[in-house]
Structures are given as C-alpha cells and as structure tokens.
PDB file of C-alpha atoms in Angstrom:
ATOM      1  CA  MET A 667       0.000   0.000   0.000  1.00  0.00           C
ATOM      2  CA  GLY A 668       2.964   2.292   0.519  1.00  0.00           C
ATOM      3  CA  GLN A 669       4.386   4.612  -2.102  1.00  0.00           C
ATOM      4  CA  PHE A 670       8.043   4.208  -1.198  1.00  0.00           C
ATOM      5  CA  THR A 671      10.298   1.328  -0.258  1.00  0.00           C
ATOM      6  CA  LYS A 672      11.835   3.641   2.315  1.00  0.00           C
ATOM      7  CA  HIS A 673      10.525   6.963   3.554  1.00  0.00           C
ATOM      8  CA  VAL A 674      13.056   9.049   5.423  1.00  0.00           C
ATOM      9  CA  PHE A 675      12.105  11.904   7.726  1.00  0.00           C
ATOM     10  CA  VAL A 676      14.573  14.464   9.027  1.00  0.00           C
ATOM     11  CA  CYS A 677      13.586  16.759  11.862  1.00  0.00           C
ATOM     12  CA  THR A 678      14.140  20.240  10.453  1.00  0.00           C
ATOM     13  CA  THR A 679      11.807  22.349  12.560  1.00  0.00           C
ATOM     14  CA  GLY A 680      12.067  21.032  16.110  1.00  0.00           C
ATOM     15  CA  GLY A 681      13.552  23.078  18.891  1.00  0.00           C
ATOM     16  CA  THR A 682      16.989  21.461  18.936  1.00  0.00           C
ATOM     17  CA  CYS A 683      17.746  19.347  15.835  1.00  0.00           C
ATOM     18  CA  PRO A 684      18.190  22.326  13.482  1.00  0.00           C
ATOM     19  CA  THR A 685      20.591  23.871  15.995  1.00  0.00           C
ATOM     20  CA  GLN A 686      22.677  20.689  16.099  1.00  0.00           C
ATOM     21  CA  GLY A 687      23.208  20.379  12.361  1.00  0.00           C
ATOM     22  CA  ASP A 688      22.172  21.804   8.994  1.00  0.00           C
ATOM     23  CA  THR A 689      19.191  19.466   8.871  1.00  0.00           C
ATOM     24  CA  GLU A 690      17.644  21.107   5.822  1.00  0.00           C
ATOM     25  CA  GLY A 691      20.957  20.486   4.130  1.00  0.00           C
ATOM     26  CA  TYR A 692      20.761  16.832   5.224  1.00  0.00           C
ATOM     27  CA  VAL A 693      17.540  16.459   3.232  1.00  0.00           C
ATOM     28  CA  LYS A 694      19.130  17.980   0.133  1.00  0.00           C
ATOM     29  CA  ALA A 695      22.271  15.870   0.476  1.00  0.00           C
ATOM     30  CA  MET A 696      20.393  12.590   0.870  1.00  0.00           C
ATOM     31  CA  ARG A 697      18.072  13.402  -2.006  1.00  0.00           C
ATOM     32  CA  ALA A 698      21.023  14.187  -4.230  1.00  0.00           C
ATOM     33  CA  ALA A 699      22.788  10.962  -3.273  1.00  0.00           C
ATOM     34  CA  LEU A 700      19.643   8.926  -3.892  1.00  0.00           C
ATOM     35  CA  GLY A 701      19.218  10.632  -7.234  1.00  0.00           C
ATOM     36  CA  LYS A 702      22.720   9.596  -8.235  1.00  0.00           C
ATOM     37  CA  ALA A 703      21.864   6.048  -7.171  1.00  0.00           C
ATOM     38  CA  GLY A 704      18.710   6.150  -9.312  1.00  0.00           C
ATOM     39  CA  LEU A 705      16.539   5.569  -6.258  1.00  0.00           C
ATOM     40  CA  HIS A 706      14.860   8.958  -5.928  1.00  0.00           C
ATOM     41  CA  THR A 707      11.451   7.652  -7.022  1.00  0.00           C
ATOM     42  CA  GLU A 708      11.365   4.716  -4.640  1.00  0.00           C
ATOM     43  CA  ILE A 709      13.022   6.319  -1.617  1.00  0.00           C
ATOM     44  CA  ARG A 710      11.651   9.631  -0.416  1.00  0.00           C
ATOM     45  CA  VAL A 711      13.367  12.022   1.970  1.00  0.00           C
ATOM     46  CA  ASN A 712      11.195  14.611   3.718  1.00  0.00           C
ATOM     47  CA  LYS A 713      11.563  17.427   6.158  1.00  0.00           C
ATOM     48  CA  SER A 714       9.529  16.878   9.299  1.00  0.00           C
ATOM     49  CA  GLY A 715       8.475  18.595  12.483  1.00  0.00           C
ATOM     50  CA  CYS A 716       9.741  17.667  15.931  1.00  0.00           C
ATOM     51  CA  PHE A 717       9.885  13.984  16.960  1.00  0.00           C
ATOM     52  CA  SER A 718       9.782  14.875  20.674  1.00  0.00           C
ATOM     53  CA  GLN A 719      13.246  13.449  21.318  1.00  0.00           C
ATOM     54  CA  CYS A 720      14.826  16.859  21.802  1.00  0.00           C
ATOM     55  CA  GLY A 721      18.526  17.027  22.580  1.00  0.00           C
ATOM     56  CA  ASN A 722      19.344  13.719  20.880  1.00  0.00           C
ATOM     57  CA  GLY A 723      19.472  15.128  17.400  1.00  0.00           C
ATOM     58  CA  PRO A 724      19.886  15.660  14.685  1.00  0.00           C
ATOM     59  CA  MET A 725      17.310  12.895  14.366  1.00  0.00           C
ATOM     60  CA  VAL A 726      16.540  10.884  11.259  1.00  0.00           C
ATOM     61  CA  VAL A 727      13.920   8.133  11.061  1.00  0.00           C
ATOM     62  CA  VAL A 728      13.466   5.591   8.289  1.00  0.00           C
ATOM     63  CA  TYR A 729      10.002   4.103   7.733  1.00  0.00           C
ATOM     64  CA  PRO A 730       8.358   1.651   7.348  1.00  0.00           C
ATOM     65  CA  GLU A 731      11.333  -0.060   8.992  1.00  0.00           C
ATOM     66  CA  ASP A 732      11.050   2.175  12.043  1.00  0.00           C
ATOM     67  CA  VAL A 733      14.805   2.664  12.271  1.00  0.00           C
ATOM     68  CA  TRP A 734      15.829   5.722  14.269  1.00  0.00           C
ATOM     69  CA  TYR A 735      19.136   7.567  14.079  1.00  0.00           C
ATOM     70  CA  ALA A 736      20.398  10.045  16.671  1.00  0.00           C
ATOM     71  CA  GLY A 737      23.190  12.582  16.681  1.00  0.00           C
ATOM     72  CA  VAL A 738      23.584  12.401  12.916  1.00  0.00           C
ATOM     73  CA  LYS A 739      26.402  14.527  11.582  1.00  0.00           C
ATOM     74  CA  ALA A 740      26.709  15.726   8.001  1.00  0.00           C
ATOM     75  CA  GLU A 741      29.618  13.358   7.475  1.00  0.00           C
ATOM     76  CA  ASP A 742      27.413  10.404   8.493  1.00  0.00           C
ATOM     77  CA  LEU A 743      24.902  10.941   5.725  1.00  0.00           C
ATOM     78  CA  ASP A 744      26.817   9.142   3.010  1.00  0.00           C
ATOM     79  CA  GLU A 745      27.095   6.041   5.186  1.00  0.00           C
ATOM     80  CA  ILE A 746      23.379   6.133   5.977  1.00  0.00           C
ATOM     81  CA  VAL A 747      22.559   6.465   2.297  1.00  0.00           C
ATOM     82  CA  GLN A 748      24.988   3.874   0.979  1.00  0.00           C
ATOM     83  CA  SER A 749      24.820   1.281   3.748  1.00  0.00           C
ATOM     84  CA  HIS A 750      21.187   1.555   4.752  1.00  0.00           C
ATOM     85  CA  LEU A 751      19.076   3.217   2.090  1.00  0.00           C
ATOM     86  CA  VAL A 752      20.881   1.706  -0.887  1.00  0.00           C
ATOM     87  CA  GLY A 753      22.382  -1.396   0.699  1.00  0.00           C
ATOM     88  CA  GLY A 754      19.666  -2.286   3.197  1.00  0.00           C
ATOM     89  CA  LYS A 755      21.999  -2.448   6.182  1.00  0.00           C
ATOM     90  CA  PRO A 756      21.258   0.083   8.952  1.00  0.00           C
ATOM     91  CA  VAL A 757      24.241   1.917  10.443  1.00  0.00           C
ATOM     92  CA  GLY A 758      24.506   0.380  13.881  1.00  0.00           C
ATOM     93  CA  ARG A 759      26.765   2.965  15.454  1.00  0.00           C
ATOM     94  CA  LEU A 760      24.222   5.724  14.826  1.00  0.00           C
ATOM     95  CA  LEU A 761      21.108   3.962  16.055  1.00  0.00           C
ATOM     96  CA  TYR A 762      19.101   5.911  18.594  1.00  0.00           C
ATOM     97  CA  GLN A 763      19.235   4.741  22.163  1.00  0.00           C
ATOM     98  CA  PRO A 764      16.413   6.597  23.909  1.00  0.00           C
ATOM     99  CA  GLY A 765      17.479   8.552  26.948  1.00  0.00           C
ATOM    100  CA  LYS A 766      21.070   8.745  25.795  1.00  0.00           C
ATOM    101  CA  PRO A 767      22.489  11.558  23.744  1.00  0.00           C
ATOM    102  CA  GLY A 768      23.176  10.792  20.119  1.00  0.00           C
ATOM    103  CA  PRO A 769      26.254   8.701  19.350  1.00  0.00           C
ATOM    104  CA  ASN A 770      27.997  11.688  17.879  1.00  0.00           C
ATOM    105  CA  VAL A 771      26.988  14.249  20.417  1.00  0.00           C
ATOM    106  CA  ILE A 772      29.967  15.524  22.354  1.00  0.00           C
ATOM    107  CA  VAL A 773      28.968  15.419  25.994  1.00  0.00           C
ATOM    108  CA  GLN A 774      30.409  18.307  27.969  1.00  0.00           C
ATOM    109  CA  LYS A 775      31.875  16.714  31.047  1.00  0.00           C
ATOM    110  CA  ASP A 776      31.865  18.602  34.300  1.00  0.00           C
ATOM    111  CA  LYS A 777      35.450  19.762  34.928  1.00  0.00           C
ATOM    112  CA  HIS A 778      35.093  19.618  38.677  1.00  0.00           C
TER     113      HIS A 778
ATOM    114  CA  MET B1327      13.329   0.231  18.036  1.00  0.00           C
ATOM    115  CA  GLY B1328      10.661   2.806  17.231  1.00  0.00           C
ATOM    116  CA  GLN B1329       9.561   5.554  19.556  1.00  0.00           C
ATOM    117  CA  PHE B1330       5.871   5.501  18.700  1.00  0.00           C
ATOM    118  CA  THR B1331       3.260   2.830  18.088  1.00  0.00           C
ATOM    119  CA  LYS B1332       2.017   4.996  15.237  1.00  0.00           C
ATOM    120  CA  HIS B1333       3.718   7.962  13.639  1.00  0.00           C
ATOM    121  CA  VAL B1334       1.440  10.110  11.520  1.00  0.00           C
ATOM    122  CA  PHE B1335       2.706  12.550   8.914  1.00  0.00           C
ATOM    123  CA  VAL B1336       0.561  15.220   7.302  1.00  0.00           C
ATOM    124  CA  CYS B1337       1.802  17.047   4.229  1.00  0.00           C
ATOM    125  CA  THR B1338       1.695  20.689   5.226  1.00  0.00           C
ATOM    126  CA  THR B1339       4.241  22.257   2.907  1.00  0.00           C
ATOM    127  CA  GLY B1340       3.811  20.587  -0.472  1.00  0.00           C
ATOM    128  CA  GLY B1341       2.548  22.459  -3.500  1.00  0.00           C
ATOM    129  CA  THR B1342      -1.045  21.269  -3.367  1.00  0.00           C
ATOM    130  CA  CYS B1343      -2.030  19.648  -0.046  1.00  0.00           C
ATOM    131  CA  PRO B1344      -2.091  22.898   1.943  1.00  0.00           C
ATOM    132  CA  THR B1345      -4.302  24.419  -0.756  1.00  0.00           C
ATOM    133  CA  GLN B1346      -6.762  21.534  -0.510  1.00  0.00           C
ATOM    134  CA  GLY B1347      -7.296  21.701   3.237  1.00  0.00           C
ATOM    135  CA  ASP B1348      -6.092  23.378   6.420  1.00  0.00           C
ATOM    136  CA  THR B1349      -3.423  20.735   6.845  1.00  0.00           C
ATOM    137  CA  GLU B1350      -1.663  22.515   9.696  1.00  0.00           C
ATOM    138  CA  GLY B1351      -5.026  22.498  11.416  1.00  0.00           C
ATOM    139  CA  TYR B1352      -5.266  18.743  10.750  1.00  0.00           C
ATOM    140  CA  VAL B1353      -2.113  18.235  12.809  1.00  0.00           C
ATOM    141  CA  LYS B1354      -3.493  20.272  15.692  1.00  0.00           C
ATOM    142  CA  ALA B1355      -6.863  18.525  15.569  1.00  0.00           C
ATOM    143  CA  MET B1356      -5.395  15.022  15.570  1.00  0.00           C
ATOM    144  CA  ARG B1357      -2.966  15.891  18.362  1.00  0.00           C
ATOM    145  CA  ALA B1358      -5.803  17.269  20.445  1.00  0.00           C
ATOM    146  CA  ALA B1359      -7.955  14.185  19.861  1.00  0.00           C
ATOM    147  CA  LEU B1360      -5.071  11.873  20.738  1.00  0.00           C
ATOM    148  CA  GLY B1361      -4.402  13.897  23.858  1.00  0.00           C
ATOM    149  CA  LYS B1362      -8.008  13.418  24.947  1.00  0.00           C
ATOM    150  CA  ALA B1363      -7.601   9.687  24.303  1.00  0.00           C
ATOM    151  CA  GLY B1364      -4.441   9.657  26.449  1.00  0.00           C
ATOM    152  CA  LEU B1365      -2.363   8.466  23.484  1.00  0.00           C
ATOM    153  CA  HIS B1366      -0.292  11.564  22.785  1.00  0.00           C
ATOM    154  CA  THR B1367       2.928   9.997  24.050  1.00  0.00           C
ATOM    155  CA  GLU B1368       2.649   6.800  22.024  1.00  0.00           C
ATOM    156  CA  ILE B1369       1.179   8.226  18.837  1.00  0.00           C
ATOM    157  CA  ARG B1370       2.939  11.198  17.273  1.00  0.00           C
ATOM    158  CA  VAL B1371       1.517  13.485  14.595  1.00  0.00           C
ATOM    159  CA  ASN B1372       3.971  15.575  12.576  1.00  0.00           C
ATOM    160  CA  LYS B1373       3.928  18.121   9.824  1.00  0.00           C
ATOM    161  CA  SER B1374       5.864  16.965   6.783  1.00  0.00           C
ATOM    162  CA  GLY B1375       7.101  18.158   3.446  1.00  0.00           C
ATOM    163  CA  CYS B1376       5.707  16.994   0.100  1.00  0.00           C
ATOM    164  CA  PHE B1377       5.099  13.264  -0.485  1.00  0.00           C
ATOM    165  CA  SER B1378       5.303  13.696  -4.271  1.00  0.00           C
ATOM    166  CA  GLN B1379       1.683  12.641  -4.775  1.00  0.00           C
ATOM    167  CA  CYS B1380       0.522  16.129  -5.672  1.00  0.00           C
ATOM    168  CA  GLY B1381      -3.140  16.664  -6.494  1.00  0.00           C
ATOM    169  CA  ASN B1382      -4.318  13.700  -4.437  1.00  0.00           C
ATOM    170  CA  GLY B1383      -4.243  15.489  -1.140  1.00  0.00           C
ATOM    171  CA  PRO B1384      -4.604  16.385   1.504  1.00  0.00           C
ATOM    172  CA  MET B1385      -2.394  13.381   2.164  1.00  0.00           C
ATOM    173  CA  VAL B1386      -1.836  11.661   5.477  1.00  0.00           C
ATOM    174  CA  VAL B1387       0.432   8.666   6.020  1.00  0.00           C
ATOM    175  CA  VAL B1388       0.596   6.421   9.065  1.00  0.00           C
ATOM    176  CA  TYR B1389       3.851   4.606   9.821  1.00  0.00           C
ATOM    177  CA  PRO B1390       5.180   2.037  10.502  1.00  0.00           C
ATOM    178  CA  GLU B1391       2.008   0.502   9.041  1.00  0.00           C
ATOM    179  CA  ASP B1392       2.548   2.323   5.762  1.00  0.00           C
ATOM    180  CA  VAL B1393      -1.121   3.235   5.445  1.00  0.00           C
ATOM    181  CA  TRP B1394      -1.787   6.152   3.100  1.00  0.00           C
ATOM    182  CA  TYR B1395      -4.838   8.384   3.050  1.00  0.00           C
ATOM    183  CA  ALA B1396      -5.803  10.692   0.184  1.00  0.00           C
ATOM    184  CA  GLY B1397      -8.263  13.517  -0.145  1.00  0.00           C
ATOM    185  CA  VAL B1398      -8.653  13.819   3.594  1.00  0.00           C
ATOM    186  CA  LYS B1399     -11.197  16.413   4.655  1.00  0.00           C
ATOM    187  CA  ALA B1400     -11.322  18.054   8.068  1.00  0.00           C
ATOM    188  CA  GLU B1401     -14.506  16.122   8.842  1.00  0.00           C
ATOM    189  CA  ASP B1402     -12.684  12.826   8.183  1.00  0.00           C
ATOM    190  CA  LEU B1403     -10.111  13.384  10.911  1.00  0.00           C
ATOM    191  CA  ASP B1404     -12.206  12.166  13.793  1.00  0.00           C
ATOM    192  CA  GLU B1405     -12.880   8.878  11.982  1.00  0.00           C
ATOM    193  CA  ILE B1406      -9.173   8.431  11.225  1.00  0.00           C
ATOM    194  CA  VAL B1407      -8.304   9.085  14.857  1.00  0.00           C
ATOM    195  CA  GLN B1408     -11.024   6.969  16.446  1.00  0.00           C
ATOM    196  CA  SER B1409     -11.186   4.072  13.987  1.00  0.00           C
ATOM    197  CA  HIS B1410      -7.540   3.793  13.005  1.00  0.00           C
ATOM    198  CA  LEU B1411      -5.237   5.497  15.468  1.00  0.00           C
ATOM    199  CA  VAL B1412      -7.200   4.572  18.573  1.00  0.00           C
ATOM    200  CA  GLY B1413      -9.071   1.496  17.352  1.00  0.00           C
ATOM    201  CA  GLY B1414      -6.492   0.011  15.002  1.00  0.00           C
ATOM    202  CA  LYS B1415      -8.850  -0.235  12.015  1.00  0.00           C
ATOM    203  CA  PRO B1416      -7.827   1.869   8.978  1.00  0.00           C
ATOM    204  CA  VAL B1417     -10.577   3.851   7.266  1.00  0.00           C
ATOM    205  CA  GLY B1418     -11.055   1.979   4.011  1.00  0.00           C
ATOM    206  CA  ARG B1419     -12.977   4.623   2.129  1.00  0.00           C
ATOM    207  CA  LEU B1420     -10.116   7.101   2.456  1.00  0.00           C
ATOM    208  CA  LEU B1421      -7.235   4.847   1.471  1.00  0.00           C
ATOM    209  CA  TYR B1422      -5.023   6.215  -1.256  1.00  0.00           C
ATOM    210  CA  GLN B1423      -5.294   4.637  -4.659  1.00  0.00           C
ATOM    211  CA  PRO B1424      -2.262   5.896  -6.577  1.00  0.00           C
ATOM    212  CA  GLY B1425      -3.041   7.545  -9.839  1.00  0.00           C
ATOM    213  CA  LYS B1426      -6.576   8.319  -8.774  1.00  0.00           C
ATOM    214  CA  PRO B1427      -7.593  11.516  -7.077  1.00  0.00           C
ATOM    215  CA  GLY B1428      -8.390  11.320  -3.387  1.00  0.00           C
ATOM    216  CA  PRO B1429     -11.731   9.754  -2.439  1.00  0.00           C
ATOM    217  CA  ASN B1430     -13.116  13.113  -1.476  1.00  0.00           C
ATOM    218  CA  VAL B1431     -11.728  15.134  -4.340  1.00  0.00           C
ATOM    219  CA  ILE B1432     -14.450  16.409  -6.651  1.00  0.00           C
ATOM    220  CA  VAL B1433     -13.298  15.598 -10.159  1.00  0.00           C
ATOM    221  CA  GLN B1434     -14.197  18.278 -12.696  1.00  0.00           C
ATOM    222  CA  LYS B1435     -15.637  16.374 -15.649  1.00  0.00           C
ATOM    223  CA  ASP B1436     -15.204  17.684 -19.159  1.00  0.00           C
ATOM    224  CA  LYS B1437     -18.564  19.081 -20.217  1.00  0.00           C
ATOM    225  CA  HIS B1438     -18.040  18.293 -23.881  1.00  0.00           C
TER     226      HIS B1438
END
C-alpha cells in the first residue's frame, strides 16, 4: 500500500535538531545521493516537524522499517545512504538509544 | 526500536495539499484528539514536506504501518483518529489509490 520502499524523515523544525546540524541540508544531500543512485522515485526524503526526542538530534527516522538515528552529523549521511538506504543495512553505530544523547553528540563533562 | 506505536505525517508544505485543506489544522486537531484519548505519548503526529503525490491530497500517512490516506477532509479526521489510530482499524474509504484523485476530491468532468 505504501508509495516508497523507504521513507526518510529528518527533523528540520524542532527546537533542537536544526541547531545541532544543517538538517535542511541533510535532506538535500540525501536526495542528491539517492538521485545519483537512481533511487529517488522509490526512496523519499522529507523534512519533518519535531519527533519529541529533543537534545538527541539531529534525528533521522526511516520508515516503514522504524529505524531511528540520533546525533547524525553531516559526514554520516553518506554512510546512511549507501549502507542503509541503498544497501539495506542500517548503520549500527548511529542507532538511537532513547534517553542517551546521540552517538555523535559531544557530551560536555563537568570539569570539577 | 521505534519511539511511537504509530507515527502520523501530514503534508503541510507541499505544492497542493495545503491548498486543498487546512493541513496545519489537521495536525493540531489530531494531536488534540489523541491527547483526549491519552495516546499523545505513544502516537505522534507531525507536519511533513511533500510526499510527491501532488493533487491527491490532503495526504496523510501512518507509519510504521505504511497506510496512506488521500483527499482527507477536516470532517474525516475524527474517523481516522477513532477508527484507526485509537481502534487500530484503517478507514477503508479514504485509502489512497495511486493515480486516482483522493476519495473526497471532486473531479471536474469535461462538459463536452
């Protein structure tokens, strides 16, 4: 019944994700990469509102698989596209672990 | 791995959906109804960019089930919430049939 084999949503308008990365740019970059791979009609990337996981971003979710990524950096996008979206293998190191900051978020440790 | 039992996306920024209904209002209405049902933490409703199904809107998609609705009117929202999101039974009459205009779209027939 679905229109896409994978439908990717990037939080671009939440309170924190867009401050943690150029999330609108993430959408453009993934679309461009999927276009090069000839998959732009079967895999859709969309901007989305807030996923209510604030502080763990930038957040990216892939449906219908229900795979969630946290702390996604711009330099991670190619791996997400090539390994997961094209190759079908999710990027384990970036998977969201609720309640923990994203894998790539630098946690400021208390100096004292 | 997912954060929500159902994750609903409403096209609010595509070229046609927002002209076919108050789609931002759809998001607010569904969130309010889910809040009343006590399901606002397990079912998320988000605004989304264009699903590339222009002219068949307003479009609403429910993941991870991958259920697509077309031609959704404001007066259909309560049925979608109560039957599908709360009750688990998708609303058959509103399901998207690709290539056909939404169930509620009035098709202008050629008079000649």
